Short mmCIF file of N, CA, C and O in Angstrom, two decimals:
data_model
loop_
_atom_site.label_atom_id
_atom_site.label_comp_id
_atom_site.label_asym_id
_atom_site.label_seq_id
_atom_site.Cartn_x
_atom_site.Cartn_y
_atom_site.Cartn_z
N MET U 1 -5.20 -15.01 3.57
CA MET U 1 -5.17 -14.67 2.16
C MET U 1 -5.21 -13.14 2.02
O MET U 1 -5.97 -12.46 2.69
N ILE U 2 -4.39 -12.64 1.14
CA ILE U 2 -4.31 -11.19 0.93
C ILE U 2 -5.13 -10.83 -0.31
O ILE U 2 -4.95 -11.42 -1.38
N MET U 3 -6.04 -9.89 -0.14
CA MET U 3 -6.86 -9.43 -1.26
C MET U 3 -6.14 -8.30 -1.97
O MET U 3 -5.57 -7.43 -1.34
N ARG U 4 -6.17 -8.33 -3.29
CA ARG U 4 -5.57 -7.26 -4.07
C ARG U 4 -6.61 -6.17 -4.31
O ARG U 4 -7.77 -6.45 -4.52
N VAL U 5 -6.17 -4.94 -4.27
CA VAL U 5 -7.04 -3.79 -4.50
C VAL U 5 -6.95 -3.41 -5.97
O VAL U 5 -5.86 -3.23 -6.50
N ILE U 6 -8.09 -3.32 -6.63
CA ILE U 6 -8.10 -2.97 -8.05
C ILE U 6 -8.25 -1.46 -8.22
O ILE U 6 -8.81 -0.78 -7.35
N PRO U 7 -7.73 -0.91 -9.32
CA PRO U 7 -7.76 0.54 -9.52
C PRO U 7 -9.15 1.18 -9.40
O PRO U 7 -9.26 2.31 -8.96
N GLU U 8 -10.18 0.46 -9.76
CA GLU U 8 -11.53 1.02 -9.68
C GLU U 8 -11.92 1.36 -8.24
O GLU U 8 -12.85 2.13 -8.02
N LEU U 9 -11.21 0.81 -7.28
CA LEU U 9 -11.53 1.06 -5.86
C LEU U 9 -10.63 2.09 -5.20
O LEU U 9 -10.80 2.42 -4.04
N TYR U 10 -9.65 2.62 -5.92
CA TYR U 10 -8.69 3.56 -5.33
C TYR U 10 -9.38 4.75 -4.66
O TYR U 10 -8.99 5.16 -3.58
N ASP U 11 -10.42 5.29 -5.29
CA ASP U 11 -11.06 6.48 -4.72
C ASP U 11 -11.87 6.16 -3.46
O ASP U 11 -12.30 7.06 -2.76
N GLN U 12 -12.06 4.88 -3.16
CA GLN U 12 -12.81 4.48 -1.97
C GLN U 12 -11.90 4.11 -0.80
O GLN U 12 -12.37 3.80 0.28
N LEU U 13 -10.59 4.16 -1.02
CA LEU U 13 -9.65 3.80 0.03
C LEU U 13 -9.55 4.90 1.09
O LEU U 13 -9.68 6.08 0.78
N PRO U 14 -9.31 4.51 2.34
CA PRO U 14 -9.12 5.52 3.39
C PRO U 14 -7.84 6.31 3.15
O PRO U 14 -6.97 5.91 2.38
N ASP U 15 -7.71 7.44 3.82
CA ASP U 15 -6.52 8.29 3.67
C ASP U 15 -5.28 7.71 4.34
O ASP U 15 -4.17 7.90 3.87
N ASN U 16 -5.46 7.02 5.45
CA ASN U 16 -4.33 6.47 6.19
C ASN U 16 -3.80 5.23 5.46
O ASN U 16 -4.55 4.30 5.19
N PRO U 17 -2.50 5.21 5.11
CA PRO U 17 -1.97 4.09 4.34
C PRO U 17 -2.05 2.74 5.06
O PRO U 17 -2.25 1.71 4.41
N VAL U 18 -1.96 2.72 6.38
CA VAL U 18 -2.09 1.44 7.10
C VAL U 18 -3.52 0.95 7.00
O VAL U 18 -3.77 -0.25 6.83
N GLU U 19 -4.49 1.85 7.06
CA GLU U 19 -5.89 1.45 6.89
C GLU U 19 -6.12 0.91 5.48
O GLU U 19 -6.92 -0.01 5.29
N MET U 20 -5.42 1.47 4.49
CA MET U 20 -5.49 0.91 3.13
C MET U 20 -5.03 -0.55 3.14
O MET U 20 -5.66 -1.43 2.56
N LEU U 21 -3.90 -0.78 3.82
CA LEU U 21 -3.34 -2.14 3.87
C LEU U 21 -4.25 -3.10 4.61
O LEU U 21 -4.30 -4.29 4.28
N LEU U 22 -4.97 -2.60 5.61
CA LEU U 22 -5.86 -3.47 6.37
C LEU U 22 -6.96 -4.07 5.48
O LEU U 22 -7.42 -5.18 5.73
N ILE U 23 -7.34 -3.36 4.43
CA ILE U 23 -8.33 -3.88 3.49
C ILE U 23 -7.79 -5.15 2.83
O ILE U 23 -8.52 -6.12 2.63
N SER U 24 -6.53 -5.14 2.50
CA SER U 24 -5.91 -6.30 1.84
C SER U 24 -5.48 -7.39 2.83
O SER U 24 -5.73 -8.56 2.61
N PHE U 25 -4.82 -6.98 3.90
CA PHE U 25 -4.24 -7.96 4.83
C PHE U 25 -5.23 -8.47 5.87
O PHE U 25 -5.12 -9.60 6.32
N GLY U 26 -6.15 -7.62 6.31
CA GLY U 26 -7.13 -8.03 7.30
C GLY U 26 -6.77 -7.67 8.73
O GLY U 26 -7.66 -7.45 9.54
N SER U 27 -5.49 -7.66 9.07
CA SER U 27 -5.11 -7.32 10.45
C SER U 27 -3.72 -6.69 10.48
O SER U 27 -2.90 -6.90 9.59
N GLN U 28 -3.48 -5.94 11.55
CA GLN U 28 -2.16 -5.34 11.73
C GLN U 28 -1.12 -6.43 11.97
O GLN U 28 0.04 -6.29 11.56
N ASP U 29 -1.52 -7.53 12.61
CA ASP U 29 -0.59 -8.64 12.82
C ASP U 29 -0.12 -9.22 11.48
O ASP U 29 1.06 -9.56 11.34
N ASP U 30 -1.03 -9.33 10.52
CA ASP U 30 -0.66 -9.87 9.21
C ASP U 30 0.29 -8.92 8.47
O ASP U 30 1.22 -9.37 7.79
N ILE U 31 0.06 -7.63 8.60
CA ILE U 31 0.97 -6.64 8.00
C ILE U 31 2.35 -6.77 8.65
O ILE U 31 3.38 -6.80 7.97
N ALA U 32 2.36 -6.88 9.97
CA ALA U 32 3.63 -7.00 10.71
C ALA U 32 4.39 -8.25 10.29
O ALA U 32 5.61 -8.19 10.06
N THR U 33 3.69 -9.35 10.14
CA THR U 33 4.33 -10.60 9.72
C THR U 33 4.94 -10.44 8.34
O THR U 33 6.08 -10.84 8.11
N PHE U 34 4.19 -9.86 7.41
CA PHE U 34 4.68 -9.68 6.05
C PHE U 34 5.94 -8.81 6.03
O PHE U 34 6.88 -9.08 5.29
N CYS U 35 5.97 -7.77 6.86
CA CYS U 35 7.10 -6.83 6.88
C CYS U 35 8.20 -7.25 7.85
O CYS U 35 9.23 -6.58 7.94
N SER U 36 7.99 -8.35 8.56
CA SER U 36 8.95 -8.83 9.56
C SER U 36 9.24 -7.77 10.63
O SER U 36 10.38 -7.50 11.00
N VAL U 37 8.16 -7.15 11.10
CA VAL U 37 8.24 -6.18 12.20
C VAL U 37 7.23 -6.59 13.27
O VAL U 37 6.44 -7.50 13.06
N THR U 38 7.26 -5.89 14.39
CA THR U 38 6.30 -6.19 15.45
C THR U 38 4.96 -5.53 15.16
O THR U 38 4.90 -4.52 14.44
N PRO U 39 3.88 -6.08 15.70
CA PRO U 39 2.59 -5.41 15.57
C PRO U 39 2.63 -3.98 16.13
O PRO U 39 1.94 -3.10 15.63
N GLN U 40 3.44 -3.76 17.16
CA GLN U 40 3.58 -2.41 17.72
C GLN U 40 4.12 -1.44 16.68
O GLN U 40 3.69 -0.28 16.62
N ALA U 41 5.05 -1.90 15.86
CA ALA U 41 5.60 -1.03 14.80
C ALA U 41 4.49 -0.62 13.83
O ALA U 41 4.39 0.55 13.46
N VAL U 42 3.65 -1.58 13.46
CA VAL U 42 2.54 -1.26 12.54
C VAL U 42 1.57 -0.30 13.21
O VAL U 42 1.06 0.63 12.58
N TRP U 43 1.30 -0.50 14.49
CA TRP U 43 0.43 0.42 15.23
C TRP U 43 1.01 1.82 15.19
O TRP U 43 0.29 2.80 15.01
N ASN U 44 2.33 1.93 15.36
CA ASN U 44 2.99 3.24 15.31
C ASN U 44 2.85 3.87 13.92
O ASN U 44 2.62 5.07 13.80
N TRP U 45 3.00 3.07 12.87
CA TRP U 45 2.83 3.59 11.51
C TRP U 45 1.43 4.14 11.35
O TRP U 45 1.24 5.20 10.77
N LYS U 46 0.45 3.38 11.84
CA LYS U 46 -0.95 3.81 11.70
C LYS U 46 -1.17 5.11 12.46
O LYS U 46 -1.84 6.02 11.96
N SER U 47 -0.62 5.21 13.65
CA SER U 47 -0.77 6.43 14.46
C SER U 47 -0.17 7.65 13.76
O SER U 47 -0.72 8.75 13.82
N ARG U 48 0.98 7.45 13.12
CA ARG U 48 1.65 8.54 12.40
C ARG U 48 1.05 8.78 11.02
O ARG U 48 1.29 9.82 10.41
N GLY U 49 0.33 7.79 10.50
CA GLY U 49 -0.23 7.92 9.15
C GLY U 49 0.84 7.79 8.08
O GLY U 49 0.71 8.34 7.00
N SER U 50 1.90 7.03 8.39
CA SER U 50 3.04 6.93 7.49
C SER U 50 3.71 5.57 7.65
O SER U 50 3.88 5.08 8.76
N ILE U 51 4.10 4.98 6.52
CA ILE U 51 4.81 3.71 6.50
C ILE U 51 6.24 3.99 6.05
O ILE U 51 6.44 4.72 5.08
N PRO U 52 7.24 3.40 6.71
CA PRO U 52 8.61 3.62 6.26
C PRO U 52 8.80 3.20 4.79
O PRO U 52 8.29 2.17 4.35
N ARG U 53 9.54 4.01 4.07
CA ARG U 53 9.71 3.82 2.64
C ARG U 53 10.26 2.44 2.28
O ARG U 53 9.91 1.87 1.26
N MET U 54 11.10 1.87 3.13
CA MET U 54 11.74 0.59 2.81
C MET U 54 10.73 -0.55 2.62
O MET U 54 11.06 -1.56 2.03
N TYR U 55 9.49 -0.39 3.09
CA TYR U 55 8.48 -1.44 2.96
C TYR U 55 7.50 -1.18 1.82
O TYR U 55 6.74 -2.07 1.44
N ILE U 56 7.49 0.03 1.29
CA ILE U 56 6.43 0.45 0.37
C ILE U 56 6.36 -0.39 -0.91
O ILE U 56 5.29 -0.82 -1.31
N GLU U 57 7.48 -0.61 -1.57
CA GLU U 57 7.43 -1.32 -2.86
C GLU U 57 6.94 -2.75 -2.70
O GLU U 57 6.13 -3.22 -3.49
N ASP U 58 7.40 -3.46 -1.67
CA ASP U 58 6.93 -4.83 -1.44
C ASP U 58 5.44 -4.85 -1.10
O ASP U 58 4.70 -5.71 -1.58
N LEU U 59 5.01 -3.90 -0.27
CA LEU U 59 3.59 -3.84 0.08
C LEU U 59 2.75 -3.50 -1.14
O LEU U 59 1.66 -4.06 -1.34
N SER U 60 3.24 -2.61 -1.98
CA SER U 60 2.52 -2.24 -3.20
C SER U 60 2.37 -3.44 -4.12
O SER U 60 1.29 -3.70 -4.64
N GLU U 61 3.44 -4.18 -4.32
CA GLU U 61 3.38 -5.36 -5.18
C GLU U 61 2.42 -6.40 -4.64
O GLU U 61 1.69 -7.03 -5.40
N LYS U 62 2.41 -6.58 -3.33
CA LYS U 62 1.57 -7.60 -2.72
C LYS U 62 0.09 -7.23 -2.75
O LYS U 62 -0.76 -8.09 -2.95
N THR U 63 -0.22 -5.94 -2.58
CA THR U 63 -1.62 -5.53 -2.43
C THR U 63 -2.25 -4.93 -3.69
O THR U 63 -3.46 -4.87 -3.80
N GLY U 64 -1.41 -4.45 -4.60
CA GLY U 64 -1.93 -3.76 -5.78
C GLY U 64 -2.19 -2.28 -5.52
O GLY U 64 -2.64 -1.57 -6.42
N ILE U 65 -1.91 -1.81 -4.32
CA ILE U 65 -2.07 -0.39 -4.01
C ILE U 65 -0.80 0.32 -4.50
O ILE U 65 0.29 -0.05 -4.10
N PRO U 66 -0.93 1.33 -5.34
CA PRO U 66 0.26 1.99 -5.89
C PRO U 66 1.14 2.63 -4.80
O PRO U 66 0.65 3.07 -3.77
N THR U 67 2.42 2.67 -5.10
CA THR U 67 3.38 3.27 -4.16
C THR U 67 3.01 4.69 -3.81
O THR U 67 3.13 5.10 -2.66
N TRP U 68 2.52 5.45 -4.78
CA TRP U 68 2.20 6.86 -4.54
C TRP U 68 1.03 7.03 -3.59
O TRP U 68 0.89 8.07 -2.97
N MET U 69 0.19 6.01 -3.46
CA MET U 69 -0.91 6.09 -2.49
C MET U 69 -0.43 5.69 -1.10
O MET U 69 -0.89 6.24 -0.10
N LEU U 70 0.49 4.74 -1.03
CA LEU U 70 0.99 4.29 0.26
C LEU U 70 2.01 5.26 0.85
O LEU U 70 2.15 5.35 2.07
N CYS U 71 2.72 5.99 -0.01
CA CYS U 71 3.77 6.87 0.47
C CYS U 71 3.89 8.10 -0.44
O CYS U 71 4.86 8.24 -1.19
N PRO U 72 2.91 9.00 -0.38
CA PRO U 72 2.92 10.16 -1.28
C PRO U 72 4.11 11.09 -1.06
O PRO U 72 4.48 11.85 -1.95
N LYS U 73 4.74 10.99 0.10
CA LYS U 73 5.91 11.83 0.39
C LYS U 73 7.09 11.47 -0.51
O LYS U 73 7.89 12.33 -0.85
N HIS U 74 7.21 10.22 -0.89
CA HIS U 74 8.37 9.75 -1.65
C HIS U 74 8.07 9.33 -3.08
O HIS U 74 8.99 9.09 -3.86
N PHE U 75 6.79 9.18 -3.43
CA PHE U 75 6.43 8.74 -4.78
C PHE U 75 5.39 9.70 -5.35
O PHE U 75 4.44 10.06 -4.68
N ASP U 76 5.57 10.08 -6.61
CA ASP U 76 4.62 10.96 -7.28
C ASP U 76 3.44 10.16 -7.81
O ASP U 76 3.59 8.99 -8.18
N LYS U 77 2.29 10.79 -7.87
CA LYS U 77 1.10 10.13 -8.40
C LYS U 77 1.38 9.64 -9.82
O LYS U 77 1.89 10.37 -10.65
N GLY U 78 1.02 8.40 -10.05
CA GLY U 78 1.22 7.82 -11.37
C GLY U 78 2.61 7.25 -11.58
O GLY U 78 2.86 6.59 -12.58
N GLU U 79 3.52 7.46 -10.63
CA GLU U 79 4.86 6.92 -10.75
C GLU U 79 4.78 5.40 -10.67
O GLU U 79 4.06 4.85 -9.85
N SER U 80 5.51 4.75 -11.52
CA SER U 80 5.51 3.29 -11.49
C SER U 80 6.06 2.82 -10.16
O SER U 80 6.99 3.37 -9.62
N GLY U 81 5.47 1.77 -9.70
CA GLY U 81 5.89 1.17 -8.44
C GLY U 81 4.87 0.12 -8.08
O GLY U 81 3.68 0.34 -8.17
N GLY U 82 5.33 -1.05 -7.73
CA GLY U 82 4.40 -2.12 -7.45
C GLY U 82 3.84 -2.64 -8.76
O GLY U 82 4.28 -2.29 -9.85
N VAL U 83 2.86 -3.48 -8.66
CA VAL U 83 2.28 -4.10 -9.85
C VAL U 83 1.47 -3.09 -10.64
O VAL U 83 1.54 -3.05 -11.86
N TYR U 84 0.71 -2.26 -9.96
CA TYR U 84 -0.13 -1.29 -10.63
C TYR U 84 0.35 0.10 -10.29
O TYR U 84 -0.20 0.77 -9.43
N GLY U 85 1.42 0.56 -10.92
CA GLY U 85 1.97 1.88 -10.63
C GLY U 85 1.06 3.00 -11.05
O GLY U 85 1.10 4.09 -10.53
N SER U 86 0.21 2.74 -12.02
CA SER U 86 -0.75 3.75 -12.45
C SER U 86 -1.97 3.04 -12.99
O SER U 86 -1.91 1.87 -13.36
N VAL U 87 -3.07 3.74 -13.05
CA VAL U 87 -4.29 3.15 -13.60
C VAL U 87 -4.06 2.77 -15.06
O VAL U 87 -4.51 1.74 -15.53
N ASN U 88 -3.32 3.60 -15.81
CA ASN U 88 -3.05 3.29 -17.20
C ASN U 88 -2.24 2.01 -17.34
O ASN U 88 -2.46 1.24 -18.27
N GLU U 89 -1.31 1.77 -16.44
CA GLU U 89 -0.55 0.52 -16.47
C GLU U 89 -1.50 -0.65 -16.33
O GLU U 89 -1.40 -1.63 -17.05
N TYR U 90 -2.43 -0.55 -15.40
CA TYR U 90 -3.37 -1.64 -15.16
C TYR U 90 -4.21 -1.90 -16.40
O TYR U 90 -4.46 -3.02 -16.76
N ALA U 91 -4.59 -0.84 -17.07
CA ALA U 91 -5.42 -0.97 -18.26
C ALA U 91 -4.62 -1.45 -19.47
O ALA U 91 -5.19 -1.69 -20.52
N GLY U 92 -3.31 -1.58 -19.30
CA GLY U 92 -2.48 -2.07 -20.39
C GLY U 92 -2.01 -0.97 -21.32
O GLY U 92 -1.39 -1.24 -22.35
N GLN U 93 -2.28 0.29 -20.99
CA GLN U 93 -1.92 1.39 -21.87
C GLN U 93 -0.46 1.77 -21.75
O GLN U 93 0.07 2.40 -22.63
N ASP U 94 0.21 1.38 -20.66
CA ASP U 94 1.62 1.74 -20.48
C ASP U 94 2.54 0.53 -20.66
O ASP U 94 3.70 0.60 -20.38
N ARG U 95 2.02 -0.57 -21.08
CA ARG U 95 2.84 -1.79 -21.17
C ARG U 95 3.58 -1.88 -22.44
O ARG U 95 3.32 -1.44 -23.46
#
C-alpha cells in the first residue's frame, strides 16, 4: 500500500527525492516496480539524488509529493503537477 504525503508534512521530508518516495512506497523495490525499472536504477537515482523527469509526474500523482519537490531542476516551486501541485491547490484555493 502506498501512503500519500500531505502538504503539512512537506517541511519534514528528506532532501533526497528517492528518500521522499521511500516514505510513501516503503522500499526501493516498490518504487522500481511502479516505474517499471530495476531496483538498481532506483539505487542509482538515490545515489545521484535525482529522478529522471519522465517518472516525476506519475510519482507525484501517486504519492502526493509535488513535482517541484521531486525534481526541482525541471519544475518551479508551486508549479502544478501531480495531485497536489501546490499547498494552495490542496487547500482548495486554486481549484
